Coordinates of C-alpha atoms in Angstrom, one line a residue:
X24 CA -3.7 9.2 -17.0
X25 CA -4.5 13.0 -17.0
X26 CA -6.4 13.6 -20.5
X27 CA -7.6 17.0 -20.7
X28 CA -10.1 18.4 -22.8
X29 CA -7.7 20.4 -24.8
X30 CA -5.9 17.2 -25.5
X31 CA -9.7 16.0 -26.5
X32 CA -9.7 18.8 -29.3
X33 CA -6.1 17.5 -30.3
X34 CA -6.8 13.9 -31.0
X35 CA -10.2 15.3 -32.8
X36 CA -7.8 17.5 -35.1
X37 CA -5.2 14.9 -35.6
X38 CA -8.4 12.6 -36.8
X39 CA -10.1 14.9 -38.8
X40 CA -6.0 15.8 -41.0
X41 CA -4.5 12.1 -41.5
X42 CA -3.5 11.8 -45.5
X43 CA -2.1 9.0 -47.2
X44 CA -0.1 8.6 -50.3
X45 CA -2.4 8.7 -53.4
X46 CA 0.4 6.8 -55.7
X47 CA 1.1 9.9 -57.8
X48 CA 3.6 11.2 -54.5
X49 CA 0.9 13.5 -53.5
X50 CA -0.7 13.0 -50.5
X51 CA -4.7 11.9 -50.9
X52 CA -7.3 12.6 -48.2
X53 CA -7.8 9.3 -45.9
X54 CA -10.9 7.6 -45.8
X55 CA -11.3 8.3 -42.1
X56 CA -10.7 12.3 -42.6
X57 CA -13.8 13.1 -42.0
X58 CA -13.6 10.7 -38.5
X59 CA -13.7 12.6 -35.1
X60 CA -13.9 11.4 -31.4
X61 CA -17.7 12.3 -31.3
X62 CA -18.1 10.5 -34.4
X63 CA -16.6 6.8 -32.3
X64 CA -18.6 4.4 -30.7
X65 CA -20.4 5.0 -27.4
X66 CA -18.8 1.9 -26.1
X67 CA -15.4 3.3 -27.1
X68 CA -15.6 6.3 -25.6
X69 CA -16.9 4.0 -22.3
X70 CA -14.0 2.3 -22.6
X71 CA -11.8 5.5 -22.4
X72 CA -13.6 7.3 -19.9
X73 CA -12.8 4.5 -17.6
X74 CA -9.3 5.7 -17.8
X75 CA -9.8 8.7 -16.0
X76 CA -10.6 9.7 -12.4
X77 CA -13.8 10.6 -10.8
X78 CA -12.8 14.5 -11.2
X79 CA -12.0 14.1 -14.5
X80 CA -15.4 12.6 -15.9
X81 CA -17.2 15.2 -14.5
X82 CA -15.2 17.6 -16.5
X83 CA -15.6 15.7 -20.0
X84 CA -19.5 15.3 -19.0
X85 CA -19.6 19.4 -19.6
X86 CA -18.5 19.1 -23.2
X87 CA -21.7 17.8 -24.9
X88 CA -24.7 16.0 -24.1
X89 CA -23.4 12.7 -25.8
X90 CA -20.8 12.8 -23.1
X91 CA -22.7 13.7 -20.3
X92 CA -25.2 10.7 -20.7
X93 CA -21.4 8.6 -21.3
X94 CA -20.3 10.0 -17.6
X95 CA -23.4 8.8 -15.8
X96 CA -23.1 5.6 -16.9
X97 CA -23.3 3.5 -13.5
X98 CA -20.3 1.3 -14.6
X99 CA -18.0 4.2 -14.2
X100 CA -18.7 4.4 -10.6
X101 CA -18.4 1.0 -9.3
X102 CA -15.3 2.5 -7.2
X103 CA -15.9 6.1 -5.4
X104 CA -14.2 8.3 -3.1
X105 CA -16.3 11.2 -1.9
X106 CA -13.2 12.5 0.1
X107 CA -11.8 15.8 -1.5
X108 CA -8.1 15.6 -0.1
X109 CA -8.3 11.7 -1.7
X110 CA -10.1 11.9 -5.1
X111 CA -10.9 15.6 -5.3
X112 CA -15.2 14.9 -5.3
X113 CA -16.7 17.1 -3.0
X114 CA -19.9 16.7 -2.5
X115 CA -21.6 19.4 -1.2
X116 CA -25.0 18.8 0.1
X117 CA -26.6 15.4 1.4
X118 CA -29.8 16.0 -1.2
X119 CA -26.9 16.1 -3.8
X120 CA -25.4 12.4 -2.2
X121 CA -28.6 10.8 -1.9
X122 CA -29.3 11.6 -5.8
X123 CA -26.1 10.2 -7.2
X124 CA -26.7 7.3 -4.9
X125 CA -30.2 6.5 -6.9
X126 CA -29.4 8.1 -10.4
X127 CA -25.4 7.6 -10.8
X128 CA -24.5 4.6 -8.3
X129 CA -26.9 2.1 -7.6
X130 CA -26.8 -1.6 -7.9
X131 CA -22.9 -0.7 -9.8
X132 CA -21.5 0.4 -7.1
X133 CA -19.3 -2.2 -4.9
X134 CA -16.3 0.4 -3.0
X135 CA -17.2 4.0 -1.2
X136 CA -15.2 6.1 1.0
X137 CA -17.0 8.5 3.2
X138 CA -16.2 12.0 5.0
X139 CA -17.6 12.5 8.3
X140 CA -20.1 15.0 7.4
X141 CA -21.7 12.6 4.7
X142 CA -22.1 9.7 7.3
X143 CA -25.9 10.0 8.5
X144 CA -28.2 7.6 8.8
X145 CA -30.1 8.7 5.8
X146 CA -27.0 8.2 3.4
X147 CA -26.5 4.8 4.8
X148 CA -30.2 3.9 4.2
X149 CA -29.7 5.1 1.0
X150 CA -26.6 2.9 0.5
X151 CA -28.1 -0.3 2.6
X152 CA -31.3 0.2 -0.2
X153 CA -30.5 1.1 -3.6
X154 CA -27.0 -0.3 -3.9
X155 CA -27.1 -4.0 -2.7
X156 CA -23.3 -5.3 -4.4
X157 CA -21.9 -2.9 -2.0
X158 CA -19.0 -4.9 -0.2
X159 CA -16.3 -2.4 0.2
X160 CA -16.6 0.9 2.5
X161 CA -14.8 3.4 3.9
X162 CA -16.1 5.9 6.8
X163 CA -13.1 8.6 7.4
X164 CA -14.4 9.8 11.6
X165 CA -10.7 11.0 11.5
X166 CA -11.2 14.9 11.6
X167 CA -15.1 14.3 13.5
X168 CA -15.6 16.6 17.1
X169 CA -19.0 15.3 17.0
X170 CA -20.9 12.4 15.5
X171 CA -24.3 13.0 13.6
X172 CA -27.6 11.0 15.4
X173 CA -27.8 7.7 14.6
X174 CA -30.5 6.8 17.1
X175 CA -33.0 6.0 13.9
X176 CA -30.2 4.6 11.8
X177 CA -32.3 0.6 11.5
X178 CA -30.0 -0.1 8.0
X179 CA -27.1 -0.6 6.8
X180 CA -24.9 -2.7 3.7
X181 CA -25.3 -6.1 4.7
X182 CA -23.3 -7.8 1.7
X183 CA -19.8 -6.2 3.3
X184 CA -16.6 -8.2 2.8
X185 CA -14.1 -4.9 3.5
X186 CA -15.2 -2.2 6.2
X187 CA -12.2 0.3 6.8
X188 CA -13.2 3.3 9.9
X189 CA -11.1 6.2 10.4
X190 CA -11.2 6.9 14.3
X191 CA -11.1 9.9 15.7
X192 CA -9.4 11.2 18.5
X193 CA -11.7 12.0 20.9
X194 CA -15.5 10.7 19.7
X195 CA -16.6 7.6 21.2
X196 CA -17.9 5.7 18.4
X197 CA -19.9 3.0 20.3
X198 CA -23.3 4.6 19.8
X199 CA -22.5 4.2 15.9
X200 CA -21.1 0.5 16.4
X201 CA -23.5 -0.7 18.6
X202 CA -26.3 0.2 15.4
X203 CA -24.0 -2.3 12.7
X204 CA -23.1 -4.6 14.7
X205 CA -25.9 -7.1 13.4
X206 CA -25.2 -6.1 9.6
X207 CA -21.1 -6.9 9.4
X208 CA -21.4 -10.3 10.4
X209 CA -20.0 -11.3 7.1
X210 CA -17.0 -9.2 7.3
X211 CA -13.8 -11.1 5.6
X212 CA -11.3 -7.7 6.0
X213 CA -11.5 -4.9 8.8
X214 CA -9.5 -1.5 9.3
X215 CA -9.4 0.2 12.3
X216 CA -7.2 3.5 11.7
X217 CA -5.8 5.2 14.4
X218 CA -4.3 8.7 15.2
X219 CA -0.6 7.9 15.6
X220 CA 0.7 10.8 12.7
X221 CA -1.1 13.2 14.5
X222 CA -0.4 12.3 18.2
X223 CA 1.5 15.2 19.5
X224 CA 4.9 14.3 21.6
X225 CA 3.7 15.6 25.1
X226 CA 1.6 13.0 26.8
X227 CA -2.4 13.4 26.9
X228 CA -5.5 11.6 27.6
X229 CA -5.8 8.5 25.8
X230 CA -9.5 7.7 24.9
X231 CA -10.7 4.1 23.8
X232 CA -12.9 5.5 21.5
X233 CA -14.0 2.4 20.0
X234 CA -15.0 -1.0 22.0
X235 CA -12.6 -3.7 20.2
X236 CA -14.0 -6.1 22.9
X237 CA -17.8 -5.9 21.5
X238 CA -16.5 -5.6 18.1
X239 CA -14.8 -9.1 18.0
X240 CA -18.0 -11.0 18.6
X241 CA -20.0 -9.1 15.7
X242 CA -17.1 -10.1 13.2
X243 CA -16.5 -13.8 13.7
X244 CA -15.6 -14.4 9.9
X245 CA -12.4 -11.9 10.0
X246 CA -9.0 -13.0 7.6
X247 CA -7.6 -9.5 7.7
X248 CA -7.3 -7.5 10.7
X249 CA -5.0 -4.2 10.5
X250 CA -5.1 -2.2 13.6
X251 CA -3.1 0.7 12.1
X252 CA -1.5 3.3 14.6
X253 CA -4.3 3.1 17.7
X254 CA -2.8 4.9 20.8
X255 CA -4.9 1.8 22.9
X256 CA -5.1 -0.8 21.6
X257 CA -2.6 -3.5 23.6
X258 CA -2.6 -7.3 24.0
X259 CA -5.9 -7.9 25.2
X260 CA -7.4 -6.8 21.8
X261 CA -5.2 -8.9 20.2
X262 CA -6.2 -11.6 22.8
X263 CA -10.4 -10.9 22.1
X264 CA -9.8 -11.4 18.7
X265 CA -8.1 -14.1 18.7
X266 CA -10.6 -15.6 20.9
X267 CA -13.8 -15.3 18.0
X268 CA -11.7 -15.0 14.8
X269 CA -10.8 -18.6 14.0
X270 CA -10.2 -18.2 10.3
X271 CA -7.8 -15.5 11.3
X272 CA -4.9 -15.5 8.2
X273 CA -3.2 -11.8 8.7
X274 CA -2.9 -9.2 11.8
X275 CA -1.2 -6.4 11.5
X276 CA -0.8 -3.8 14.6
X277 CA 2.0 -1.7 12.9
X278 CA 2.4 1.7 15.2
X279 CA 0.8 0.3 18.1
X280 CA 3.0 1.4 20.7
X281 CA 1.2 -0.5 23.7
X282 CA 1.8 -4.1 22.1
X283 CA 4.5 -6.1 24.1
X284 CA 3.5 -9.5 22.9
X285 CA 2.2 -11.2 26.0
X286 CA -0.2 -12.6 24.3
X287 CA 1.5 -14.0 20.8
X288 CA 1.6 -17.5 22.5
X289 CA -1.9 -17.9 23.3
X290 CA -3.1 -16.2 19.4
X291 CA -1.0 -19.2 17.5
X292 CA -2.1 -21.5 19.6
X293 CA -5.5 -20.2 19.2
X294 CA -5.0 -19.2 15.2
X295 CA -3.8 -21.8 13.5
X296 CA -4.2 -20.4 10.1
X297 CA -2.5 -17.3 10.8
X298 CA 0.7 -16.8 8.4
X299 CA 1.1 -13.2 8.6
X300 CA 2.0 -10.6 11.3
X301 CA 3.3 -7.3 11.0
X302 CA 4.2 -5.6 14.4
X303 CA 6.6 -2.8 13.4
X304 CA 7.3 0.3 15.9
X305 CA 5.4 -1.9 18.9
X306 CA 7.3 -2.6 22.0
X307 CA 7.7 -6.5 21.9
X308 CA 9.8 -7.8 25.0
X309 CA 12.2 -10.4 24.6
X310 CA 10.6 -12.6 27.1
X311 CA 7.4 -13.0 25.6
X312 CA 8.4 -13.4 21.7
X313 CA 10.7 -16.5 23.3
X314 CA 7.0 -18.0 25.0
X315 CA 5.5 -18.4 21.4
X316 CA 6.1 -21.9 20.3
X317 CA 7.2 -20.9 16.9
X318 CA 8.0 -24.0 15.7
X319 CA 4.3 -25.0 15.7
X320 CA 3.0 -21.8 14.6
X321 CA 2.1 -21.2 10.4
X322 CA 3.9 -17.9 9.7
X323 CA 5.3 -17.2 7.1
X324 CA 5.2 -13.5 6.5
X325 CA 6.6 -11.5 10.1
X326 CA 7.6 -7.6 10.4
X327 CA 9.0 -6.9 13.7
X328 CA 11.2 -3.9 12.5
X329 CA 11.4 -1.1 14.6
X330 CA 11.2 -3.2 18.5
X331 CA 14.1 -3.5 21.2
X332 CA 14.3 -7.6 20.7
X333 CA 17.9 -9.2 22.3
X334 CA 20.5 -10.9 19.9
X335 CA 19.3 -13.9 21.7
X336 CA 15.6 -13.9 21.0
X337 CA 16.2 -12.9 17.3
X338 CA 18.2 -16.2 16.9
X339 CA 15.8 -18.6 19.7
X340 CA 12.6 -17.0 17.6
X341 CA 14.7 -17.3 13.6
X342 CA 15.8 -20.5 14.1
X343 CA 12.4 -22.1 15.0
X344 CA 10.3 -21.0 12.6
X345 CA 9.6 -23.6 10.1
X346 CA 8.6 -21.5 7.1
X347 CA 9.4 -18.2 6.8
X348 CA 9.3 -16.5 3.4
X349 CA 8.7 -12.6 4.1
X350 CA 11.2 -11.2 7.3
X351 CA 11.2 -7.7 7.7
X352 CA 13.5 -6.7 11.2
X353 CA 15.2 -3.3 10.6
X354 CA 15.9 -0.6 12.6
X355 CA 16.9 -3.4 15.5
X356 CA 20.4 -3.0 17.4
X357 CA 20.1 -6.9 18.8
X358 CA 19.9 -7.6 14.6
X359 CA 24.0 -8.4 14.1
X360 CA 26.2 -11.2 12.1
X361 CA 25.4 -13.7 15.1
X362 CA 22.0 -13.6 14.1
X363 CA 22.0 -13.6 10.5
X364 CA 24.7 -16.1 11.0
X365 CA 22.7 -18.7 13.0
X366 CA 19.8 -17.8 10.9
X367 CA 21.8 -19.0 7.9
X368 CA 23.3 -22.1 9.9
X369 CA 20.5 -23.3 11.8
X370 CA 17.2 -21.7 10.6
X371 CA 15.3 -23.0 7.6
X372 CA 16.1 -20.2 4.8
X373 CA 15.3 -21.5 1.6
X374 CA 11.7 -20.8 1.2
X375 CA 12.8 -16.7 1.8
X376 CA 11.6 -14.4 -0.7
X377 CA 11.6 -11.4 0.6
X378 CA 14.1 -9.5 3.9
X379 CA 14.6 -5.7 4.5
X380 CA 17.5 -5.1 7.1
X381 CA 17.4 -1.5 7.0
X382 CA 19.4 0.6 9.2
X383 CA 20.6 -2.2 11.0
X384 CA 24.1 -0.6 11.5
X385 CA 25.8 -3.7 13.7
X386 CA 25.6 -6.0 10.3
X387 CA 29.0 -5.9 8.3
X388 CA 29.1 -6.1 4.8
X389 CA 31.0 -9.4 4.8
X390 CA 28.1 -11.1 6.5
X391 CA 25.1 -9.5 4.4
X392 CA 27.9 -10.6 1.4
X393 CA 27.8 -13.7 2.7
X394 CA 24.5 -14.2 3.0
X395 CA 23.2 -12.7 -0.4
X396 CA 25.9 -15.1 -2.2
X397 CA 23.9 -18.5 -1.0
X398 CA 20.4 -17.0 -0.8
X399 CA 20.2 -14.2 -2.8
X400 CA 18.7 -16.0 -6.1
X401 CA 15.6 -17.1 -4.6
X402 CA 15.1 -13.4 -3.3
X403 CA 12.6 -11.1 -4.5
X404 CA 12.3 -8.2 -2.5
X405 CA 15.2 -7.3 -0.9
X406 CA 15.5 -3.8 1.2
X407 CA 19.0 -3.0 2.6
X408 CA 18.6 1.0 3.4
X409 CA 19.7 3.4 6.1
X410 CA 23.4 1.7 6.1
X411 CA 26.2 4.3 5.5
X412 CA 29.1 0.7 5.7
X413 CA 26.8 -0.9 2.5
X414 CA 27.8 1.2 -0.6
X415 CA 27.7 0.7 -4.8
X416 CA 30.4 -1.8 -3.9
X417 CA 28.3 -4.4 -2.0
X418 CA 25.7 -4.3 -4.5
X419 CA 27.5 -4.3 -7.9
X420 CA 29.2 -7.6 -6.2
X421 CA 25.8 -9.3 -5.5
X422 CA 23.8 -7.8 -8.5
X423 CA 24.9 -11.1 -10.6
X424 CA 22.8 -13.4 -7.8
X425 CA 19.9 -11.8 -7.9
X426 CA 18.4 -12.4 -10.7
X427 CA 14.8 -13.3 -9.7
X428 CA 14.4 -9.8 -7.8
X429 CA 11.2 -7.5 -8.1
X430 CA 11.8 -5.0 -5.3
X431 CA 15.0 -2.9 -4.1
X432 CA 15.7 -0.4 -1.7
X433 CA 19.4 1.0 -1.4
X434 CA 21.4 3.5 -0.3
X435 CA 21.4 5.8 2.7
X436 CA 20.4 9.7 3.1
X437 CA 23.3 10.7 5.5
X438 CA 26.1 12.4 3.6
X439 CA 28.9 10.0 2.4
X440 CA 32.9 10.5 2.5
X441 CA 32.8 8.2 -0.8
X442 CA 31.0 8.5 -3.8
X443 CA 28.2 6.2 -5.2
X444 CA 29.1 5.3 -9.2
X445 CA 25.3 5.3 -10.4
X446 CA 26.2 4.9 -14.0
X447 CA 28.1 1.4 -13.1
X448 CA 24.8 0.5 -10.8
X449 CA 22.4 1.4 -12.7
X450 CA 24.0 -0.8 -16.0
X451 CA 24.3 -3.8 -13.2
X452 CA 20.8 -3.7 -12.4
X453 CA 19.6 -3.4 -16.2
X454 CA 22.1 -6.6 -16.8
X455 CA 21.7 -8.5 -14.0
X456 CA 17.3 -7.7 -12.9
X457 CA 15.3 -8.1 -15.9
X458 CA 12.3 -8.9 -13.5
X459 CA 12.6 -5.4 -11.5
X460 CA 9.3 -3.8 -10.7
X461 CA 10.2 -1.3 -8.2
X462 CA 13.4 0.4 -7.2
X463 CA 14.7 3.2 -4.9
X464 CA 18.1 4.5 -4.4
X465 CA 18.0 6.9 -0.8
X466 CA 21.5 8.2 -1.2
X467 CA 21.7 12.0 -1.5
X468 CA 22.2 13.6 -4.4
X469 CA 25.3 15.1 -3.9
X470 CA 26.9 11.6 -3.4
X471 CA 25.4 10.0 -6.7
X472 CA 29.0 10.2 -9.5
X473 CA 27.5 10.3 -13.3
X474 CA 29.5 10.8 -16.3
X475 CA 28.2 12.9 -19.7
X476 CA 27.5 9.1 -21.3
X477 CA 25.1 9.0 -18.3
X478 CA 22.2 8.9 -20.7
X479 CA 23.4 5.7 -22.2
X480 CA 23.7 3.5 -18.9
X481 CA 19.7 5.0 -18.1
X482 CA 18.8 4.4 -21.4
X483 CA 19.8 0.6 -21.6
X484 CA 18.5 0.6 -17.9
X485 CA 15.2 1.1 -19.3
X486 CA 15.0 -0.4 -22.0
X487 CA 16.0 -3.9 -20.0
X488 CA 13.8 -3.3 -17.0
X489 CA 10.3 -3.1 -18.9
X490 CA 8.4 -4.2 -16.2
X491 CA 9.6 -1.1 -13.9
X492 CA 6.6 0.6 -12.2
X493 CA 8.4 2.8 -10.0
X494 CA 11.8 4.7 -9.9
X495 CA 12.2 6.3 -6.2
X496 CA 15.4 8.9 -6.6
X497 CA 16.0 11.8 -4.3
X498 CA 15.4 15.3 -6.3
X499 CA 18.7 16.5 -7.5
X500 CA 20.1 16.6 -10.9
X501 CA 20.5 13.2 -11.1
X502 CA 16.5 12.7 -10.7
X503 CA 15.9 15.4 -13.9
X504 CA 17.9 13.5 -15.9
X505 CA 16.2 10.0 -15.6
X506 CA 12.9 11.7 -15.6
X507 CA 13.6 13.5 -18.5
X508 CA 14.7 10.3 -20.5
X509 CA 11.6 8.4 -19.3
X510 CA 9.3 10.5 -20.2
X511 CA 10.7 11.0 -23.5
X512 CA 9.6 7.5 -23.7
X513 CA 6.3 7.8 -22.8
X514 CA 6.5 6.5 -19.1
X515 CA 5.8 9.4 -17.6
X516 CA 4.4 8.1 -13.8
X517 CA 7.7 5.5 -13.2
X518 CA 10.7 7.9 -12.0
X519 CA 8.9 9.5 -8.8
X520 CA 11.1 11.6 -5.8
X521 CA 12.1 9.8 -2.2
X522 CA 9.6 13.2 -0.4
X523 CA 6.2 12.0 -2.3
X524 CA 7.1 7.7 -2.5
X525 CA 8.6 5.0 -0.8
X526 CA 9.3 1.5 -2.1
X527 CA 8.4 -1.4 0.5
X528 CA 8.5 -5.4 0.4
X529 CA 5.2 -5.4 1.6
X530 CA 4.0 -5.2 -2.5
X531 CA 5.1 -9.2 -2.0
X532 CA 2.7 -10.1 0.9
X533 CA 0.1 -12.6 0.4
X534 CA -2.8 -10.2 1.5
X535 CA -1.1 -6.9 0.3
X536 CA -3.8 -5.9 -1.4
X537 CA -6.1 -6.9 1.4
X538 CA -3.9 -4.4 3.9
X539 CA -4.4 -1.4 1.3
X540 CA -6.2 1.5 3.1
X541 CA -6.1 5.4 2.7

């Protein structure tokens, strides 16, 4: 919601003009004429301030002194970001950070995400002190070439549940660690971010900046862990862990090129609760993903998209699972019919809710067919992208089946020879998906075929599919069209471009909201 205050002075206007009819046909003054938004409630103008972003309530707190003691109220910032490229706060002095902390946040305040230059040991006494229902943080050490002191850093939030750090490239963090370890002992959910967007392609140096091996031992009440694109980390972290983190649920090592999986079989043996694993863009071998005894294991949630795996371990490790809801293995060569075939045949398919096959080019449309007619009802996230062979055709065909679905990706960026009938998809999807939260077609504009009575199909499109969050297009005419017609309806955030937004089947993960970091 972006509420301005010129819109502010409009609502006041509107409020201060509304007639009614007297009886006579004239129209009579209302009795709330005289009404204006200073005039309302202090706990309704609470209640719309907590609409609006950090940026925006310091705005609003410059129009009067009614709303400036509204702003500071501490329930408005339970949930900060003091990360200018995030939430647009920047805080400019640590005198400044340590006042809000005391005045503005205080015992309210339960989420913070922090910059490298605001991350002293004075700000974190400050936190560890005067805000004691702290359990989420953030500390961004992404863009740091040198870490503050922390040599006289003795406290820190003890009550965390959620710690998310930002490495950096080339600053060793342990001096930092080594000063929490004894205060995140009750950590449920932990993010280690890496550097793999901004790894350059010619080799360099690659620095452990962080001890994973220490780290294990202080955190032995870990569900989540999300190693997220660390140039270092390899199986033995993913061993240590698994060695102290019995209650272990969810591990996620997406972008971790140095994962081969040598030592899957000894973390399910080790971690029975564990249900989900995402490993997309590792390097998994063959060998050792056929070691795991899978058939004893508890997922039920597995990403493996992006890894060289063999025809034959895709079927030895899809046919021994015993329930598997959530399977995410695109951009795989060894994933062809024989697979989803014996997968079908042999594996154990009916708890699946969610699959994403995308850009799996050596699956033909007859076996996906095949496959979507028996199973498709129970899906709810399906993602079949990247494919040039899977067209409009494919999908109006199946559309009827999937009735229960929340999530779709479709379509393919490279230029077609055919032409994709959007008016004809689009009224299958408002027919046949009543349930549809989130939707993007990838195919390029040029290729989408709409008539004049386009308006129509988007129109009954939206009207069906009420529940629709997000619209992914890729910017063309076609895009200015449905956005126009949305927001003439008042939904102005749903119809977004494929360059800013991407729609995924991890929404439909158990712990998705768990694995959410910035």
């Amino acid at each position: 919601m972006d509420i301005s205050s010129d819109v502010w002075g409009q609502l006041a206007l509107e409020a201060s003009q509304v007639y009614i009819d007297d009886g006579t046909g004239g129209p009579a003054k209302s009795p709330y004429a005289g009404t204006t938004i200073e005039k309302m409630p202090d706990k309704v103008l609470l209640k719309i301030f907590s609409y609006l972003s950090h940026k925006q309530i310091c705005s609003m707190s410059r129009v009067c002194k009614k709303w400036r003691t509204i702003a500071y109220n501490t329930s408005l910032w339970s949930s900060v970001s003091l990360r200018p490229e995030i939430s647009g706060l920047h805080v400019t002095s640590l005198e400044f950070l340590l006042s809000l902390i005391s005045v503005r946040f205080g015992p309210s305040l339960r989420y913070i995400e922090l910059p490298i230059e605001l991350i002293t040991h004075t700000v974190l006494h400050e936190l560890a002190n005067r805000c004691p229902n702290l359990t989420h943080m953030l500390l961004d050490f992404s863009t740091a070439m040198q870490l503050h002191d922390f040599s006289e850093l003795q406290a820190f939030p003890t009550k965390l549940r959620y710690l998310c750090v930002c490495l950096s490239e080339v600053i060793f963090m342990e001096g930092f660690m080594r000063k929490i370890y004894n205060f995140i002992n009750g950590l449920e959910i932990l993010h280690l971010i890496g550097t793999y967007e901004k790894v350059e392609e010619e080799e360099e140096e690659i620095y452990e900046v962080i001890n994973v091996h220490k780290l294990k031992s202080a955190t032995p009440n870990l569900r989540v862990i999300n190693l997220y694109g660390i140039n270092f980390v390899d199986d033995s972290h993913i061993d240590a862990f698994s060695s102290n983190c019995i209650q272990l649920e969810c591990l996620a090592v997406n972008y971790c090129s140095k994962v081969t999986g040598s030592t899957m079989k000894t973390l399910f043996q080790r971690s029975k609760r564990l249900r989900c694993l995402l490993m997309n863009q590792t390097n998994l071998i063959s060998e050792y993903v056929m070691q795991v005894e899978w058939e004893k294991s508890s997922v039920q949630e597995l990403d493996i998209s992006g890894n060289d795996l063999s025809t034959e371990c895709l079927i030895d490790m899809l046919v021994r699972i015993p329930t598997l809801k959530f399977l995410s293995a695109g951009q795989m060569n060894g994933f062809n019919d024989a697979v989803l075939n014996a997968f079908m045949e042999q594996g154990n398919v009916r708890h699946l809710i969610a699959l994403n096959l995308d850009y799996s080019d050596n699956l033909s449309d007859e076996c996906l067919y095949k496959f979507l007619s028996r199973y498709g009802h129970q899906l709810q996230g399906l993602s079949l992208a990247g494919m040039p062979h899977i067209t409009d055709q494919l999908w109006n065909t199946v559309l009827p089946v999937l009735n229960n679905i929340i999530i779709m990706v479709m379509g393919t960026q490279e230029r077609l020879s055919g032409n994709v009938l959007v008016d004809q998809l689009m009224d299958g999807i408002a027919t046949n998906c009543p349930r549809l939260e989130r939707l993007e077609l990838k195919w390029d504009p040029d290729n989408l075929r709409f008539s004049d009575k386009s308006q129509k199909a988007i129109d009954i499109f939206r009207v069906k599919c009420l529940k629709l969050k997000c619209l992914v297009l890729s910017d063309g005419r076609y895009y200015e069209i449905v956005k126009a017609n949305f927001e003439r309806a008042d939904r102005l955030t749903v119809v977004r471009t494929t360059t800013c937004c991407s729609v995924s089947n991890y929404y439909l993960l158990q712990n998705y909201k768990d694995l959410i970091f910035n």
